[in-house]
Coordinates of C-alpha atoms and ligand atoms in Angstrom, one line a residue:
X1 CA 49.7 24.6 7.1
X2 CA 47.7 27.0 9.3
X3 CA 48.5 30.3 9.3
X4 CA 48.0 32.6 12.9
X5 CA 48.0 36.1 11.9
X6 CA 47.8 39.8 13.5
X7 CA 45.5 42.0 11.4
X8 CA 46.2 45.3 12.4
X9 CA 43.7 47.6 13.4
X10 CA 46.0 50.5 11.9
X11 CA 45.2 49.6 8.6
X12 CA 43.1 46.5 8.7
X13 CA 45.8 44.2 7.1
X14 CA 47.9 41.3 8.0
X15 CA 51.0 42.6 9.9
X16 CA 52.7 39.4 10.6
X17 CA 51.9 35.9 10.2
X18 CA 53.4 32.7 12.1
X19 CA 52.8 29.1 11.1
X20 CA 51.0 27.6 13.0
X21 CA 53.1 24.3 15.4
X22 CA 52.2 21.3 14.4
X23 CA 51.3 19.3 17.5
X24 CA 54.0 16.3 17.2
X25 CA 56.9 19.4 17.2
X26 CA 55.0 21.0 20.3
X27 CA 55.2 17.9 22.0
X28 CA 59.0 18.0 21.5
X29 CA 59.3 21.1 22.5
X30 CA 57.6 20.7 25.8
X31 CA 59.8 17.2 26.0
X32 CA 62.6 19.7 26.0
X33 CA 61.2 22.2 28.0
X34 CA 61.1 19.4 30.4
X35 CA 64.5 17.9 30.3
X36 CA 65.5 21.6 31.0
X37 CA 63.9 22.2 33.9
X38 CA 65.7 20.0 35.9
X39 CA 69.2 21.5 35.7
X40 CA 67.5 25.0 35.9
X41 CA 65.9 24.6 39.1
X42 CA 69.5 23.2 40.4
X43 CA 71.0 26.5 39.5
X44 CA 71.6 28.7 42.5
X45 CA 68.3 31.4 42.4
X46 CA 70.3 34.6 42.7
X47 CA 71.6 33.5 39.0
X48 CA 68.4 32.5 38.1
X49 CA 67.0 35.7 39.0
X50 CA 70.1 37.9 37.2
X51 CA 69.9 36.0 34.0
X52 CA 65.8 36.8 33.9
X53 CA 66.7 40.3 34.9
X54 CA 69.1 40.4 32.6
X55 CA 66.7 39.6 29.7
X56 CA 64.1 42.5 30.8
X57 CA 67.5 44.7 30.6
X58 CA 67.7 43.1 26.9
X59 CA 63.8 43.8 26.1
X60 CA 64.8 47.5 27.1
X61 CA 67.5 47.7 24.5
X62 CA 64.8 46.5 22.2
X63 CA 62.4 50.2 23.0
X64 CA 63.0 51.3 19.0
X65 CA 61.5 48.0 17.6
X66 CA 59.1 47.3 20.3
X67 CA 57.0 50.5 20.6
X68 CA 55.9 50.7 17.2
X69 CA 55.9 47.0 16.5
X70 CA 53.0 47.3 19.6
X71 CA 51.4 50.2 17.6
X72 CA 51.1 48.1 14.7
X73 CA 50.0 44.9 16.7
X74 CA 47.3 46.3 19.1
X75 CA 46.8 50.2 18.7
X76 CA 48.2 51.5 21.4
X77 CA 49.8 55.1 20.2
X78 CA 53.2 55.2 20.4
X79 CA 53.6 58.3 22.6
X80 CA 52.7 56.2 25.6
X81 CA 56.3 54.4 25.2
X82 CA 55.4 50.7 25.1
X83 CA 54.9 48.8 28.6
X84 CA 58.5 49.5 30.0
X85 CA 57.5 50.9 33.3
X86 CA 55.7 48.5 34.2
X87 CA 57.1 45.4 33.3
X88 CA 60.6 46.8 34.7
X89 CA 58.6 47.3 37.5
X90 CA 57.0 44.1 38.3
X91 CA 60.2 42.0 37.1
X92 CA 62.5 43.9 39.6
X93 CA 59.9 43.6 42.3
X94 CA 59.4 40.0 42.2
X95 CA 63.6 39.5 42.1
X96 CA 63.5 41.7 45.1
X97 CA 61.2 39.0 46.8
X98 CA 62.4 36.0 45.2
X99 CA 64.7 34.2 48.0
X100 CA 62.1 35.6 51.1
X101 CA 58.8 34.4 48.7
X102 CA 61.0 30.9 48.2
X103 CA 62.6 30.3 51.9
X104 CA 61.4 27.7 53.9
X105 CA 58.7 27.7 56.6
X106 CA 60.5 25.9 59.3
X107 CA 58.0 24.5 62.2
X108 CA 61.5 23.2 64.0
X109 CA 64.7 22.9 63.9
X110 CA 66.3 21.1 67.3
X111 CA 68.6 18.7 68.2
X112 CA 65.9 15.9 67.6
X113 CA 64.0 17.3 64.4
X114 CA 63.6 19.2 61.2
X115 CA 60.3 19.9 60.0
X116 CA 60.1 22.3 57.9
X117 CA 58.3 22.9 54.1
X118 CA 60.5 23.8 51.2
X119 CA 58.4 25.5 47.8
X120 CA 59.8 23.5 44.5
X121 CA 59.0 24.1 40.9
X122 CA 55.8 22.6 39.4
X123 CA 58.1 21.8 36.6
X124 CA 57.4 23.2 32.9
X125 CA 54.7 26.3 33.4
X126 CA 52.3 27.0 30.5
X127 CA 52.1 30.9 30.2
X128 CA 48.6 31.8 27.6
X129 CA 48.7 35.6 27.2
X130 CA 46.4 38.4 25.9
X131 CA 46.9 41.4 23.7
X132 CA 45.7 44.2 25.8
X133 CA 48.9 44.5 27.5
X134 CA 51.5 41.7 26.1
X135 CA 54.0 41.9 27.5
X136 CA 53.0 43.3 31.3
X137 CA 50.5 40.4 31.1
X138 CA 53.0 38.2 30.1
X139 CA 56.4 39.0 32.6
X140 CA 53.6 38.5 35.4
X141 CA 54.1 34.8 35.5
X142 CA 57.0 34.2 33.1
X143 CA 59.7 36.1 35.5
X144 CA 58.9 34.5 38.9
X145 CA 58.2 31.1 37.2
X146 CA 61.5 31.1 35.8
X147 CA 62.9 32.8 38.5
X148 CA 61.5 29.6 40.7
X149 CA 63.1 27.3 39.0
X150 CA 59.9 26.5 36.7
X151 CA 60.9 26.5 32.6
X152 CA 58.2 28.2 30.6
X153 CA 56.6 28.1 27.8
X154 CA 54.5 31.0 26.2
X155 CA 51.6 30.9 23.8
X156 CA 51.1 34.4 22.8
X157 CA 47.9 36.2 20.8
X158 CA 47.5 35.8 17.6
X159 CA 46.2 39.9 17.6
X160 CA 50.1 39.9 19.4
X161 CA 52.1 37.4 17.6
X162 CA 55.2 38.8 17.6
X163 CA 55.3 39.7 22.1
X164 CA 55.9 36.1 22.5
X165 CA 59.0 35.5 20.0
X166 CA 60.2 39.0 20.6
X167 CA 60.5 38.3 24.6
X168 CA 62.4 34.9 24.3
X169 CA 64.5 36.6 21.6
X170 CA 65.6 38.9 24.3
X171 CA 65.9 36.4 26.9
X172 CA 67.9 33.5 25.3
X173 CA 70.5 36.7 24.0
X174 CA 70.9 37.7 27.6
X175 CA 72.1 34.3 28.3
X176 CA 68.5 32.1 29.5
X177 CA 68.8 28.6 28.0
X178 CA 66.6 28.1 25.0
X179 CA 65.0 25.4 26.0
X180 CA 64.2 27.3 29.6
X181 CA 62.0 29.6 28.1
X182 CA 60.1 29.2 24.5
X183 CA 57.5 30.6 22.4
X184 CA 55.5 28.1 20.8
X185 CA 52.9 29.5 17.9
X186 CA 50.0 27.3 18.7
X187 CA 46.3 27.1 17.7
X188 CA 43.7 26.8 19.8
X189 CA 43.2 22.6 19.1
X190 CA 46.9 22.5 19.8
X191 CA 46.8 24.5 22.6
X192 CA 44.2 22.0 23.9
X193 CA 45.5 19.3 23.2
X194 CA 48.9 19.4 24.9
X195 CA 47.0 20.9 28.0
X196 CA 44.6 17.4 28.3
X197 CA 47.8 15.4 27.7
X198 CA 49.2 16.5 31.2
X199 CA 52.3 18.4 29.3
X200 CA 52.4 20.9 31.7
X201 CA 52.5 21.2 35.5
X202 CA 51.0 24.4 35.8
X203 CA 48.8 26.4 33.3
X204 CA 48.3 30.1 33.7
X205 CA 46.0 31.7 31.5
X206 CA 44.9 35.3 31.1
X207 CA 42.0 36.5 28.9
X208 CA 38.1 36.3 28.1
X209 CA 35.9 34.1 30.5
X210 CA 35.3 31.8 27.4
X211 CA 39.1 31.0 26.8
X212 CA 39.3 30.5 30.6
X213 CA 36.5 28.1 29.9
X214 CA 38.2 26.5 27.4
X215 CA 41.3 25.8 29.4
X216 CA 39.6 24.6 31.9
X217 CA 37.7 22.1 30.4
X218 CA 40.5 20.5 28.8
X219 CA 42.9 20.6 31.9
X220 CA 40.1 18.8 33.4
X221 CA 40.7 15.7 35.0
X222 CA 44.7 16.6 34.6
X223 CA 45.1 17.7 37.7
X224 CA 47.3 20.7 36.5
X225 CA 47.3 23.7 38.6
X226 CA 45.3 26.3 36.9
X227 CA 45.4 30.4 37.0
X228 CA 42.7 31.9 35.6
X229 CA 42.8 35.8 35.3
X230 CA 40.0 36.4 33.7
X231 CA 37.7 39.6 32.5
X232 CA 36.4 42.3 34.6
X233 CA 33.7 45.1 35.0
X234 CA 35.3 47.2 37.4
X235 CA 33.0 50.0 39.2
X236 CA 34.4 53.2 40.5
X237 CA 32.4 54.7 43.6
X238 CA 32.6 58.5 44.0
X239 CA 31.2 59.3 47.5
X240 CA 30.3 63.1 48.8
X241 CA 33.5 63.7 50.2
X242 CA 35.7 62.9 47.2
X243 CA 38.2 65.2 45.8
X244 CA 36.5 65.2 42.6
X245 CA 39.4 66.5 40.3
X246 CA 41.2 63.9 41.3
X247 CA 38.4 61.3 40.8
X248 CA 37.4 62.2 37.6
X249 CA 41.4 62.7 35.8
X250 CA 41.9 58.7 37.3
X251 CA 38.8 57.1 36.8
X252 CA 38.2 58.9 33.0
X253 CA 42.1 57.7 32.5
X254 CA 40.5 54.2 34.0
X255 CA 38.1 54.3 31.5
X256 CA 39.7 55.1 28.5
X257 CA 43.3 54.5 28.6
X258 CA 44.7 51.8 25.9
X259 CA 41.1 52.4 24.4
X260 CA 39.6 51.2 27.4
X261 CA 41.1 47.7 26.9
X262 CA 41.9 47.0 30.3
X263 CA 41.0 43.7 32.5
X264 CA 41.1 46.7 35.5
X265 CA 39.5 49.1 33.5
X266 CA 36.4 51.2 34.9
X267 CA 33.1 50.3 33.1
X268 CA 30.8 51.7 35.5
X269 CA 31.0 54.7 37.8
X270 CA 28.8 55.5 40.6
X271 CA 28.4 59.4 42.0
X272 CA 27.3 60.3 44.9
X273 CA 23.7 62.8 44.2
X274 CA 25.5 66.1 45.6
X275 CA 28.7 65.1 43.0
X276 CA 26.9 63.6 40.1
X277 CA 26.2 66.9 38.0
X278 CA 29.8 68.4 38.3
X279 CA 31.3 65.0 38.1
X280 CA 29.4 64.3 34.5
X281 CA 30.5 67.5 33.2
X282 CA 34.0 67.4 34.1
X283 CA 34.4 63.8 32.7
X284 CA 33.0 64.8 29.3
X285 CA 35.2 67.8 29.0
X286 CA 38.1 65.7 30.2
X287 CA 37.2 62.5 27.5
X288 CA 36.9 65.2 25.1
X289 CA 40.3 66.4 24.9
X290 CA 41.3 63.0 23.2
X291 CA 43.1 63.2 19.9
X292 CA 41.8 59.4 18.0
X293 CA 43.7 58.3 15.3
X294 CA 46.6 56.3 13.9
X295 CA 48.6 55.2 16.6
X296 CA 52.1 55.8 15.0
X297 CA 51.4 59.4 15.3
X298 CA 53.2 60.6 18.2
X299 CA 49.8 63.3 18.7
X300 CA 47.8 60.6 18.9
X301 CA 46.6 60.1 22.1
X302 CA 43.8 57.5 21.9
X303 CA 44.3 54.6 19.3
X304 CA 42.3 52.7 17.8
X305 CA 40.7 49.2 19.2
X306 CA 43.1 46.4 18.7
X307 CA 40.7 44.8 16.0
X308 CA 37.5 46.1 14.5
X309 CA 35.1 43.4 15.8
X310 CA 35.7 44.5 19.4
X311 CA 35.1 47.8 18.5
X312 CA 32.3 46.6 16.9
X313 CA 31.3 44.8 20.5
X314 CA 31.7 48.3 21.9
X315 CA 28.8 49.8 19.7
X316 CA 26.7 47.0 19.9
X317 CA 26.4 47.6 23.5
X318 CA 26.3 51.7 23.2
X319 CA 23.4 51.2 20.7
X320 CA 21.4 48.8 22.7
X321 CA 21.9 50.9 26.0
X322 CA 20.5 54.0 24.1
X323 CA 17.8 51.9 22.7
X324 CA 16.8 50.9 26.2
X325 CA 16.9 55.0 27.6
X326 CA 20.6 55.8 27.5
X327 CA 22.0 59.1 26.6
X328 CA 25.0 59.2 25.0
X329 CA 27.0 62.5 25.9
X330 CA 29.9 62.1 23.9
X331 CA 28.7 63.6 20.1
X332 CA 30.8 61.0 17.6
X333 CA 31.4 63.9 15.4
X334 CA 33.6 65.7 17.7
X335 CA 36.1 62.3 16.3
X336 CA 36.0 62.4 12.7
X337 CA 38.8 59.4 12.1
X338 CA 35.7 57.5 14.2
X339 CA 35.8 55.1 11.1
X340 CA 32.9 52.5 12.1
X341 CA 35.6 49.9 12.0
X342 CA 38.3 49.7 14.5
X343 CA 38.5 53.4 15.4
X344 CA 36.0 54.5 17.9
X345 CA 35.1 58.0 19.5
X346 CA 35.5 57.8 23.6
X347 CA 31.7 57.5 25.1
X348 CA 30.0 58.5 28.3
X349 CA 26.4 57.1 28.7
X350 CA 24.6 58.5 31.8
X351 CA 20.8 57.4 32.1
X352 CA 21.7 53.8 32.5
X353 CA 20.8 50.8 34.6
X354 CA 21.5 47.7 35.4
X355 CA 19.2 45.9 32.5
X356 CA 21.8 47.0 29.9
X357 CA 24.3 44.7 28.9
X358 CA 26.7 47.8 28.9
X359 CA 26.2 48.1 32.7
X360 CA 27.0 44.0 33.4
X361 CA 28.8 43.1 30.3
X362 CA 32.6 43.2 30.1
X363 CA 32.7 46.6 27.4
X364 CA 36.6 46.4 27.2
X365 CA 36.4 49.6 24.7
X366 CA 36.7 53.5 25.7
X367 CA 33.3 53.6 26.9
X368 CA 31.9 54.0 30.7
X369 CA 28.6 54.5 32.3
X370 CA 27.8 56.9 34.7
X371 CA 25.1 56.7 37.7
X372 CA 23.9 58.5 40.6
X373 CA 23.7 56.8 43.8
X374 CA 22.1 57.8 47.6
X375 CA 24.4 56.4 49.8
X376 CA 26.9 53.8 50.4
X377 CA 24.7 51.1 50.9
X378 CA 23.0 51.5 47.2
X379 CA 26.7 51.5 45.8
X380 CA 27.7 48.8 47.4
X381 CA 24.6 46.8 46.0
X382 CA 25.3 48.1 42.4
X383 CA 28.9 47.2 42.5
X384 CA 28.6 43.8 43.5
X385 CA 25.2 43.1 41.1
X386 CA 28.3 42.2 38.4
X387 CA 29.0 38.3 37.4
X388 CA 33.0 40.0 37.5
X389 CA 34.8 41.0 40.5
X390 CA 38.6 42.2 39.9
X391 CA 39.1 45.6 41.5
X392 CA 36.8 48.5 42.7
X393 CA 38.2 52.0 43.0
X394 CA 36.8 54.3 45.9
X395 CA 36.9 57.9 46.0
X396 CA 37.0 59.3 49.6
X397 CA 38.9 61.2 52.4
X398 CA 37.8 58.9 55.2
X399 CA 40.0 55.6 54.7
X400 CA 38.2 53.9 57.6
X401 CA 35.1 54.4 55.3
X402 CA 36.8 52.9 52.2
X403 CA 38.2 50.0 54.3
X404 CA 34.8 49.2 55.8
X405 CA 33.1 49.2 51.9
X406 CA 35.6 47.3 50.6
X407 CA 35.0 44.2 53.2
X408 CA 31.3 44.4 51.6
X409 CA 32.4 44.1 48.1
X410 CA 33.0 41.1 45.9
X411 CA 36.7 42.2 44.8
X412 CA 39.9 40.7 44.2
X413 CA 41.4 44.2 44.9
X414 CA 40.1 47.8 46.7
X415 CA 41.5 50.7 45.4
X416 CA 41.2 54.3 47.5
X417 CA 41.7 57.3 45.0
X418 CA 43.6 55.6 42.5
X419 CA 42.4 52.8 40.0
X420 CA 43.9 50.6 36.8
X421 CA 47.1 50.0 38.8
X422 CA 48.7 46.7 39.4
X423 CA 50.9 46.6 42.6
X424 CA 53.6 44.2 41.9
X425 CA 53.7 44.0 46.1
X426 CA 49.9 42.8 46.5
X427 CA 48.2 39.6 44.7
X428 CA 46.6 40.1 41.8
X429 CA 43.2 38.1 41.5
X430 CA 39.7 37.7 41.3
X431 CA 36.5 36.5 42.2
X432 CA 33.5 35.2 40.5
X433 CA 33.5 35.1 36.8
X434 CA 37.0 37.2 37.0
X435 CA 38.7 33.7 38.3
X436 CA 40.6 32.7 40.7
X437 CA 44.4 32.3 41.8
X438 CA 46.6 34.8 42.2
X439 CA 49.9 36.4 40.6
X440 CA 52.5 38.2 41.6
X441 CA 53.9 39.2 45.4
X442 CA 54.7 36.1 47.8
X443 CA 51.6 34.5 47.0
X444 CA 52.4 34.2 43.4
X445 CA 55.5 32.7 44.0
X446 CA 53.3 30.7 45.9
X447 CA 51.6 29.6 43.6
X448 CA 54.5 29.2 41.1
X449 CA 56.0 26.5 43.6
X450 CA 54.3 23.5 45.7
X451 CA 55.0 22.8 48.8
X452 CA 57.2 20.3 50.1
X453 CA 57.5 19.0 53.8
X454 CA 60.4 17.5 55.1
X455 CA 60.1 15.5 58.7
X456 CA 63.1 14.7 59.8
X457 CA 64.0 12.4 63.0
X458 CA 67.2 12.8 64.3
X459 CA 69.6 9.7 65.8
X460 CA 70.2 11.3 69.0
X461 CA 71.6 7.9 71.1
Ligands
NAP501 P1 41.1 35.7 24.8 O1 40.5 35.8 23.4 O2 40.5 34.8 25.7 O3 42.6 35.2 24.5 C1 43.6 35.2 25.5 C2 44.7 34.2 25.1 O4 44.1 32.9 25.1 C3 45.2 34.3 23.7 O5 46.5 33.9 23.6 C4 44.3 33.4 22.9 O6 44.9 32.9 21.7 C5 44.2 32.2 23.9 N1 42.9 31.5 23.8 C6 41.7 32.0 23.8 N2 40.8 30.9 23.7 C7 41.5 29.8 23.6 C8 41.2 28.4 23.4 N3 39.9 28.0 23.4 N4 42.2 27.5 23.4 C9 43.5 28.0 23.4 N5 43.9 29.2 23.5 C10 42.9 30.1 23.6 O7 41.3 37.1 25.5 P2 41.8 38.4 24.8 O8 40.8 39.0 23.9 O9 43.2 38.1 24.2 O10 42.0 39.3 26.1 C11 41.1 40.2 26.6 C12 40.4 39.5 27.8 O11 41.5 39.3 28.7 C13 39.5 40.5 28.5 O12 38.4 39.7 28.9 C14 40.3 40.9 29.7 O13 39.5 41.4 30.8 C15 41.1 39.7 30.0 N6 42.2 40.1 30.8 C16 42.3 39.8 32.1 C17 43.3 40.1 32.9 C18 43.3 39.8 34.4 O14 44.4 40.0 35.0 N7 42.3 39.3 35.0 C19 44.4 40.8 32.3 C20 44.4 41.1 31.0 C21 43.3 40.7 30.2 P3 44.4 33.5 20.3 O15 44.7 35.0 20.3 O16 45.3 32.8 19.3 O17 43.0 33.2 20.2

């Protein structure tokens, strides 16, 4: 029997441990998931929409388990609360849009015709989810699939495990139909497996560019619909006229909040000349004030990485950038519980350049680089030499400015002063390497539906 299990980077030993599906009881469960669906998607959507509200109300009820169980699971120190704010946010946002996102777009309706396109359920959705933020990543597609009438099933993390089981505990006990939403624990070959078997309708994955590979090669030829949200390398841009507190508390926050393991995190940071020197110094002092160490510690205020090898990722690419000219402002020493393994002092590297594979590489660990730039045309250049594009964060008083940058730059999202933010009301997507479709907002629901048209001739004589 295989085994998946979550090593915990607070101690480095197994936390929990799931068997592994075997592929003919996956099968059955996506058989069920799809016998389901139909009398789901017949359900009026208001109830649709309460009983999936009313298991995010049920995950809230769950705070006590759920923040430390994440502690334990990822890293992420328990003074930060667990992910409640924004998955309350994003689930009550897309019920808020649910019957506008779904309505019709009706070309005519006369006394001689209806045309008009209705949105129906793929069918049974395939939701493959990260660790970095489990259960945000998750509720992004799971609550306006289900809310469209789609059943779902979720494969969580293995570094996770227990996000997946612990959602559809919390949904089925608020009254969603077991078979309308289920966790499966399934191995990558599995995972595969059902995917080039056509089980599913739609498949959205979130994670590494190679995973999204993965998927994607063995939806091929399925016809599936796929989403990929994929990694990022997101630059901020700090132009002349920035209000430079500002800039530094949100892009530093950017940088290094959840240890830096964000897809919208900020890995690289471009100042304007006239800022550079202040904005250096105040970004050290500000990463400096960090308190590393074991997550269940309500001091703690940076945990460490979810698992040791991505910290060990992390210094791979701080050592080679210093070997190539870097300078590394951030003295390791001023982080004693800095352990080598999964706990890992914050870093600034200024002195860099695009050759370093910590300037284009995803980093995903508390770590940024810092350069100085000329003028807008330079940072534009620089922020688009990147195989990623998922958001960009620009520092300015002069929106027009910001507006007119961000039609140069290869984004899924602009940001002006503010960064690492997902707006539940806007698409979240990609371009390049990052992916490609799009979640949440109308669009996501777009996407969560197909597109049916009705032509329909009236008897008039
Ligand atoms: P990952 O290793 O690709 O894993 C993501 C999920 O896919 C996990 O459930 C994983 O399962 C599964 N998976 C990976 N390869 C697979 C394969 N060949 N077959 C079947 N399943 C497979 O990514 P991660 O390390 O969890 O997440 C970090 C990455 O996600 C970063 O690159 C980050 O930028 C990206 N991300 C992107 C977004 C976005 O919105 N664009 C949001 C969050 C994260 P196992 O854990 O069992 O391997």
């Amino acid at each position: 029997m295989t085994m998946i299990r979550c090593i915990s980077p607070v101690n480095g030993e197994v936390y929990a441990e799931r068997a592994a599906m075997p592929l003919e009881l996956a099968r059955q469960a996506v058989a069920q998931a799809r016998l389901a669906q139909k009398s789901w998607a017949k359900r009026p959507l208001d109830e649709r929409v309460k009983l999936v509200l009313a298991g995010v109300a049920r995950l809230n009820e769950m705070v006590d388990e759920v923040v430390p169980e994440l502690a334990w699971q990822m890293g992420r120190p328990v003074r930060y609360g667990g992910e409640f704010k924004g998955f309350n946010e994003r689930s009550n946002y897309v019920a808020s849009i649910a019957a506008d996102a779904l309505k019709p777009l009706v070309a005519e309706e006369s006394d001689r015709f209806e045309r008009r396109i209705e949105r129906e359920p793929h069918g049974v959705v395939f939701v493959i989810a990260p660790w970095n933020y489990p259960y945000m990543t998750a509720i992004n597609t799971v609550a306006p699939a289900l809310m469209a009438g789609n059943t779902v099933i979720l494969k969580h993390a293995s570094q996770t495990i227990l996000v997946g089981e612990r959602m559809v505990r919390a949904f089925v006990e608020a009254g969603v139909p077991a078979d309308v939403f289920q966790n499966l624990f399934l191995d990558h070959d599995t995972t595969a497996a059902l995917i080039a078997a056509r089980s599913f309708d739609f498949i959205n994955f979130t994670g590494s560019v190679e995973g999204g590979r993965s998927i994607e090669r063995a939806a091929a030829g399925t016809f599936a619909g796929l989403g990929l949200e994929l990694g990022g390398k997101d630059p901020g841009y700090v132009m002349a006229d920035a209000d430079l507190d500002a800039a530094v508390d949100t892009l530093m926050d950017g940088a290094t909040y959840n240890s830096g393991q964000c897809c919208c995190g900020i890995e690289r940071i471009y100042v304007h000349e006239s800022l550079y020197d202040a904005f250096v110094e105040k970004s050290v002092a500000w990463v400096s004030n960090y308190r590393l160490g074991n997550p269940l510690d309500p001091e703690t205020t940076l945990g460490p990485m979810a698992n040791k090898r991505f910290a060990a990722t992390v210094r791979s690419q701080i050592a080679d950038a210093v070997s190539k000219g870097a300078k590394a402002l951030i003295d390791p020493k001023r982080f004693p519980e800095d352990d080598g393994g999964a706990y890992l002092a914050p870093q600034i590297l200024v002195d860099v350049d695009h050759s370093m594979e910590f300037m284009r590489e995803e980093t995903f660990g508390p770590a940024v680089g810092i350069m100085k730039v000329k003028s807008d045309a330079e940072a534009i250049d620089l922020m688009n030499d990147s195989q990623y594009g998922l958001t960009a964060s620009l520092w300015t008083r002069d929106a027009e400015r910001a507006a007119r940058i961000g039609r140069e730059l290869e984004t899924g999202t602009v940001f002006m002063n503010r960064a690492d933010y997902l707006d539940p009301a806007l698409c979240w997507t990609g371009v390049k390497e990052t992916g490609r479709g799009g979640s949440l907002s109308v669009l996501g629901f777009h996407n969560l539906t197909r597109p049916k048209s009705y032509h329909l001739k009236k008897v008039t004589a």
